[in-house]
Amino acid sequence: EVQLVESGGGLVQPGGSLRLSCAASGFTFSNYWMHWVRQAPGKGLVWVSRIKGDASSTTYADSVKGRFTISRDNAKNTLYLQMNSLRAEDTAVYYCARDPDQYSGGIWYSQFDYWGQGNLVTVSS
Amino acid sequence: DIQMTQSPSSLSASVGDRVTITCRASQRITSHLNWYQQKPGKAPELLISPTSTLQSGVPSRLSGSGSGTDFTLTISSLQPEDSATYYCQQSYSTPYTFGQGTKLEIK
């Protein structure tokens, strides 16, 4: 059974740092792209970042570029999001998600087929 | 960035009704369109990807269609458990943007 279990959220002051973790099980972690998606209270879903299975490629939303760092430890089957210089507008539930990047008809398709339970990050003084 | 616009933002319908949610991309995304369902306090769940392929376990009363810039999610006969917020998402290019969501309520 595929499971993604997040940890590391909480309350942090503006300008502070926090590291989220996402422990994966039930699949070969290193074969999958992984993503972080966030959702501010009462708002919609916003894609944050992604990392390739072998960690050779990362991409970020402009809103977090230079402040957040996505990484992974394939030996520990764990995804991370290091968040620095946090702002009030970073307050959200953060989800990790698996991306099988399926190949069909000569085209690669990205999709988020399994999600973690979500982890609330609150940035406030 | 590609903007995704869903309509309506909310709707209320009765059990057994046919419901359609529309998603429009600000530029062509071929068939790189996913649909998710989210219930309150829960993580989103993948329903359809890409465009019209139902994920395992998703009831056949749901269907997706479209290509290019215009896409639809249709529920042929609404059931009480379909009460949720639905999001479209483009996976054509990063940043992988979502629509603003459609909140579906059962009358």
Short mmCIF file of C-alpha atoms in Angstrom, two decimals:
data_model
loop_
_atom_site.label_atom_id
_atom_site.label_comp_id
_atom_site.label_asym_id
_atom_site.label_seq_id
_atom_site.Cartn_x
_atom_site.Cartn_y
_atom_site.Cartn_z
CA GLU A 1 0.00 0.00 0.00
CA VAL A 2 1.34 3.38 -1.01
CA GLN A 3 1.71 5.75 1.92
CA LEU A 4 3.04 9.28 2.22
CA VAL A 5 3.35 10.52 5.81
CA GLU A 6 4.28 14.11 6.41
CA SER A 7 5.84 15.72 9.45
CA GLY A 8 7.61 18.88 10.56
CA GLY A 9 4.92 21.53 10.35
CA GLY A 10 3.99 24.00 13.05
CA LEU A 11 4.10 27.63 14.11
CA VAL A 12 7.07 29.76 13.07
CA GLN A 13 7.77 33.50 13.22
CA PRO A 14 8.13 35.57 10.04
CA GLY A 15 11.67 35.26 8.75
CA GLY A 16 12.11 31.88 10.38
CA SER A 17 12.80 28.46 8.95
CA LEU A 18 11.12 25.07 8.96
CA ARG A 19 11.79 21.72 7.33
CA LEU A 20 8.98 19.45 6.20
CA SER A 21 9.48 15.73 5.67
CA CYS A 22 7.44 13.23 3.71
CA ALA A 23 8.15 9.56 4.43
CA ALA A 24 7.22 7.26 1.57
CA SER A 25 6.45 3.55 1.64
CA GLY A 26 4.82 0.91 -0.52
CA PHE A 27 6.58 1.80 -3.76
CA THR A 28 10.06 2.25 -5.24
CA PHE A 29 10.58 5.84 -4.15
CA SER A 30 13.55 6.59 -6.40
CA ASN A 31 11.49 5.84 -9.53
CA TYR A 32 9.11 8.74 -9.02
CA TRP A 33 9.05 12.49 -9.34
CA MET A 34 7.78 14.02 -6.11
CA HIS A 35 6.03 17.35 -5.59
CA TRP A 36 4.97 19.75 -2.87
CA VAL A 37 1.58 21.45 -3.16
CA ARG A 38 0.15 23.93 -0.66
CA GLN A 39 -3.27 25.22 0.26
CA ALA A 40 -3.80 28.39 2.26
CA PRO A 41 -6.74 28.26 4.70
CA GLY A 42 -10.00 28.32 2.73
CA LYS A 43 -8.18 28.71 -0.57
CA GLY A 44 -7.27 26.58 -3.58
CA LEU A 45 -4.34 24.35 -4.42
CA VAL A 46 -1.00 25.84 -5.42
CA TRP A 47 1.93 23.88 -6.81
CA VAL A 48 5.19 24.66 -4.99
CA SER A 49 8.04 22.48 -6.22
CA ARG A 50 9.10 19.17 -7.78
CA ILE A 51 12.12 16.89 -7.80
CA LYS A 52 13.08 14.08 -10.13
CA GLY A 53 13.51 10.53 -8.85
CA ASP A 54 17.31 10.66 -8.94
CA ALA A 55 17.30 14.26 -7.60
CA SER A 56 18.99 15.48 -10.80
CA SER A 57 16.32 18.09 -11.52
CA THR A 58 14.31 20.48 -9.36
CA THR A 59 11.78 23.17 -10.20
CA TYR A 60 10.13 25.87 -8.07
CA ALA A 61 7.22 28.24 -8.19
CA ASP A 62 8.38 31.85 -8.48
CA SER A 63 6.77 32.64 -5.11
CA VAL A 64 9.21 30.35 -3.26
CA LYS A 65 12.27 30.40 -5.50
CA GLY A 66 15.40 31.28 -3.55
CA ARG A 67 13.69 30.66 -0.21
CA PHE A 68 12.58 27.01 -0.39
CA THR A 69 14.70 23.98 -1.25
CA ILE A 70 13.29 20.60 -2.23
CA SER A 71 15.45 17.53 -1.70
CA ARG A 72 15.18 13.80 -1.20
CA ASP A 73 17.04 10.94 0.42
CA ASN A 74 16.29 7.83 -1.60
CA ALA A 75 18.07 5.60 0.92
CA LYS A 76 15.58 6.79 3.54
CA ASN A 77 12.60 7.03 1.16
CA THR A 78 12.03 10.57 2.34
CA LEU A 79 11.21 13.86 0.61
CA TYR A 80 12.04 17.20 2.20
CA LEU A 81 11.10 20.85 1.86
CA GLN A 82 13.45 23.30 3.57
CA MET A 83 11.62 26.58 3.98
CA ASN A 84 13.62 29.71 4.86
CA SER A 85 12.71 33.40 5.14
CA LEU A 86 9.12 32.43 5.81
CA ARG A 87 6.36 35.00 5.28
CA ALA A 88 2.80 35.22 6.49
CA GLU A 89 1.62 34.35 2.98
CA ASP A 90 3.40 30.97 3.26
CA THR A 91 0.82 29.92 5.85
CA ALA A 92 -0.85 26.84 4.40
CA VAL A 93 -1.36 23.13 4.58
CA TYR A 94 1.53 21.56 2.68
CA TYR A 95 1.01 18.28 0.83
CA CYS A 96 3.59 15.99 -0.69
CA ALA A 97 2.45 14.11 -3.77
CA ARG A 98 3.74 11.30 -5.95
CA ASP A 99 4.00 11.71 -9.71
CA PRO A 100 4.24 8.53 -11.82
CA ASP A 101 4.95 10.62 -14.95
CA GLN A 102 3.17 8.12 -17.16
CA TYR A 103 4.11 7.46 -20.77
CA SER A 104 1.23 7.03 -23.19
CA GLY A 105 0.99 7.40 -26.93
CA GLY A 106 4.48 8.83 -27.17
CA ILE A 107 3.80 11.51 -24.56
CA TRP A 108 4.76 11.85 -20.89
CA TYR A 109 1.95 12.87 -18.56
CA SER A 110 2.44 14.21 -15.07
CA GLN A 111 -0.20 13.59 -12.41
CA PHE A 112 -0.40 13.48 -8.64
CA ASP A 113 -1.73 10.01 -7.91
CA TYR A 114 -1.02 9.76 -4.17
CA TRP A 115 -0.95 12.55 -1.62
CA GLY A 116 0.20 12.88 1.96
CA GLN A 117 -2.27 13.78 4.69
CA GLY A 118 -1.18 17.42 4.74
CA ASN A 119 0.88 19.38 7.27
CA LEU A 120 -0.08 22.83 8.53
CA VAL A 121 2.57 25.54 8.53
CA THR A 122 1.60 28.77 10.28
CA VAL A 123 3.80 31.83 9.92
CA SER A 124 2.87 34.36 12.55
CA SER A 125 4.39 36.46 15.30
CA ASP B 1 2.40 30.89 -16.42
CA ILE B 2 -0.68 29.09 -17.73
CA GLN B 3 -3.87 30.30 -16.07
CA MET B 4 -6.65 27.78 -15.43
CA THR B 5 -10.19 29.09 -15.09
CA GLN B 6 -13.00 26.88 -13.82
CA SER B 7 -16.70 27.54 -14.02
CA PRO B 8 -18.86 27.68 -12.14
CA SER B 9 -17.13 28.45 -8.84
CA SER B 10 -19.95 26.72 -7.03
CA LEU B 11 -23.12 24.86 -7.87
CA SER B 12 -25.94 23.10 -6.14
CA ALA B 13 -27.67 20.14 -7.72
CA SER B 14 -29.94 17.26 -6.79
CA VAL B 15 -29.23 13.56 -6.59
CA GLY B 16 -29.57 12.09 -10.06
CA ASP B 17 -28.81 15.35 -11.88
CA ARG B 18 -26.23 15.63 -14.64
CA VAL B 19 -23.52 18.10 -13.70
CA THR B 20 -20.80 19.65 -15.86
CA ILE B 21 -17.76 21.63 -14.71
CA THR B 22 -15.72 23.53 -17.26
CA CYS B 23 -12.01 24.30 -17.19
CA ARG B 24 -10.30 26.67 -19.62
CA ALA B 25 -6.57 27.11 -20.05
CA SER B 26 -5.01 30.43 -21.03
CA GLN B 27 -2.97 28.66 -23.69
CA ARG B 28 -3.00 25.31 -25.45
CA ILE B 29 -2.14 22.40 -23.15
CA THR B 30 -2.94 19.54 -25.56
CA SER B 31 -4.37 16.78 -23.33
CA HIS B 32 -2.29 17.51 -20.20
CA LEU B 33 -5.27 18.08 -17.95
CA ASN B 34 -6.01 16.39 -14.62
CA TRP B 35 -9.07 16.49 -12.36
CA TYR B 36 -9.01 16.13 -8.58
CA GLN B 37 -11.67 15.86 -5.91
CA GLN B 38 -11.16 17.26 -2.43
CA LYS B 39 -13.43 16.77 0.56
CA PRO B 40 -13.22 19.02 3.64
CA GLY B 41 -10.16 18.32 5.77
CA LYS B 42 -8.81 15.74 3.35
CA ALA B 43 -6.07 15.59 0.75
CA PRO B 44 -7.11 15.84 -2.89
CA GLU B 45 -7.69 12.64 -4.82
CA LEU B 46 -6.88 12.10 -8.49
CA LEU B 47 -9.99 11.35 -10.53
CA ILE B 48 -9.08 11.70 -14.18
CA SER B 49 -5.71 11.91 -15.91
CA PRO B 50 -5.04 12.78 -18.63
CA THR B 51 -8.20 14.54 -19.81
CA SER B 52 -10.52 11.51 -20.08
CA THR B 53 -8.80 8.52 -18.42
CA LEU B 54 -10.56 7.53 -15.21
CA GLN B 55 -8.26 6.41 -12.41
CA SER B 56 -8.77 3.03 -10.83
CA GLY B 57 -11.74 2.96 -8.50
CA VAL B 58 -13.35 6.13 -9.83
CA PRO B 59 -17.04 5.54 -10.61
CA SER B 60 -18.00 5.44 -14.27
CA ARG B 61 -20.61 8.17 -13.79
CA LEU B 62 -17.66 10.58 -13.93
CA SER B 63 -16.16 11.43 -17.29
CA GLY B 64 -13.76 13.95 -18.74
CA SER B 65 -13.32 15.41 -22.18
CA GLY B 66 -11.66 18.19 -24.13
CA SER B 67 -8.37 19.14 -25.72
CA GLY B 68 -6.36 22.24 -26.44
CA THR B 69 -7.74 24.87 -24.09
CA ASP B 70 -11.25 23.71 -23.15
CA PHE B 71 -12.05 20.77 -20.91
CA THR B 72 -15.04 19.41 -19.01
CA LEU B 73 -15.74 17.13 -16.09
CA THR B 74 -19.19 15.56 -16.17
CA ILE B 75 -21.03 13.62 -13.51
CA SER B 76 -23.86 11.81 -15.27
CA SER B 77 -26.02 11.02 -12.24
CA LEU B 78 -25.07 12.92 -9.11
CA GLN B 79 -24.73 10.95 -5.88
CA PRO B 80 -24.52 12.24 -2.27
CA GLU B 81 -20.85 11.23 -2.02
CA ASP B 82 -20.00 13.54 -4.93
CA SER B 83 -20.34 16.56 -2.63
CA ALA B 84 -16.83 18.04 -2.73
CA THR B 85 -14.62 20.66 -4.35
CA TYR B 86 -13.24 19.78 -7.77
CA TYR B 87 -10.02 21.15 -9.22
CA CYS B 88 -8.58 20.97 -12.70
CA GLN B 89 -4.81 21.14 -13.13
CA GLN B 90 -2.58 21.51 -16.16
CA SER B 91 0.57 19.42 -16.35
CA TYR B 92 1.75 20.78 -19.70
CA SER B 93 4.41 23.02 -18.22
CA THR B 94 5.65 24.16 -14.83
CA PRO B 95 4.40 25.80 -12.74
CA TYR B 96 1.65 23.16 -12.74
CA THR B 97 -1.30 25.44 -12.14
CA PHE B 98 -4.70 24.54 -10.73
CA GLY B 99 -8.09 26.04 -11.37
CA GLN B 100 -9.65 27.94 -8.49
CA GLY B 101 -11.97 25.05 -7.69
CA THR B 102 -15.67 24.28 -8.08
CA LYS B 103 -17.60 23.59 -4.90
CA LEU B 104 -20.37 21.10 -5.60
CA GLU B 105 -23.22 20.90 -3.11
CA ILE B 106 -26.02 18.37 -3.06
CA LYS B 107 -29.47 19.90 -2.55
#
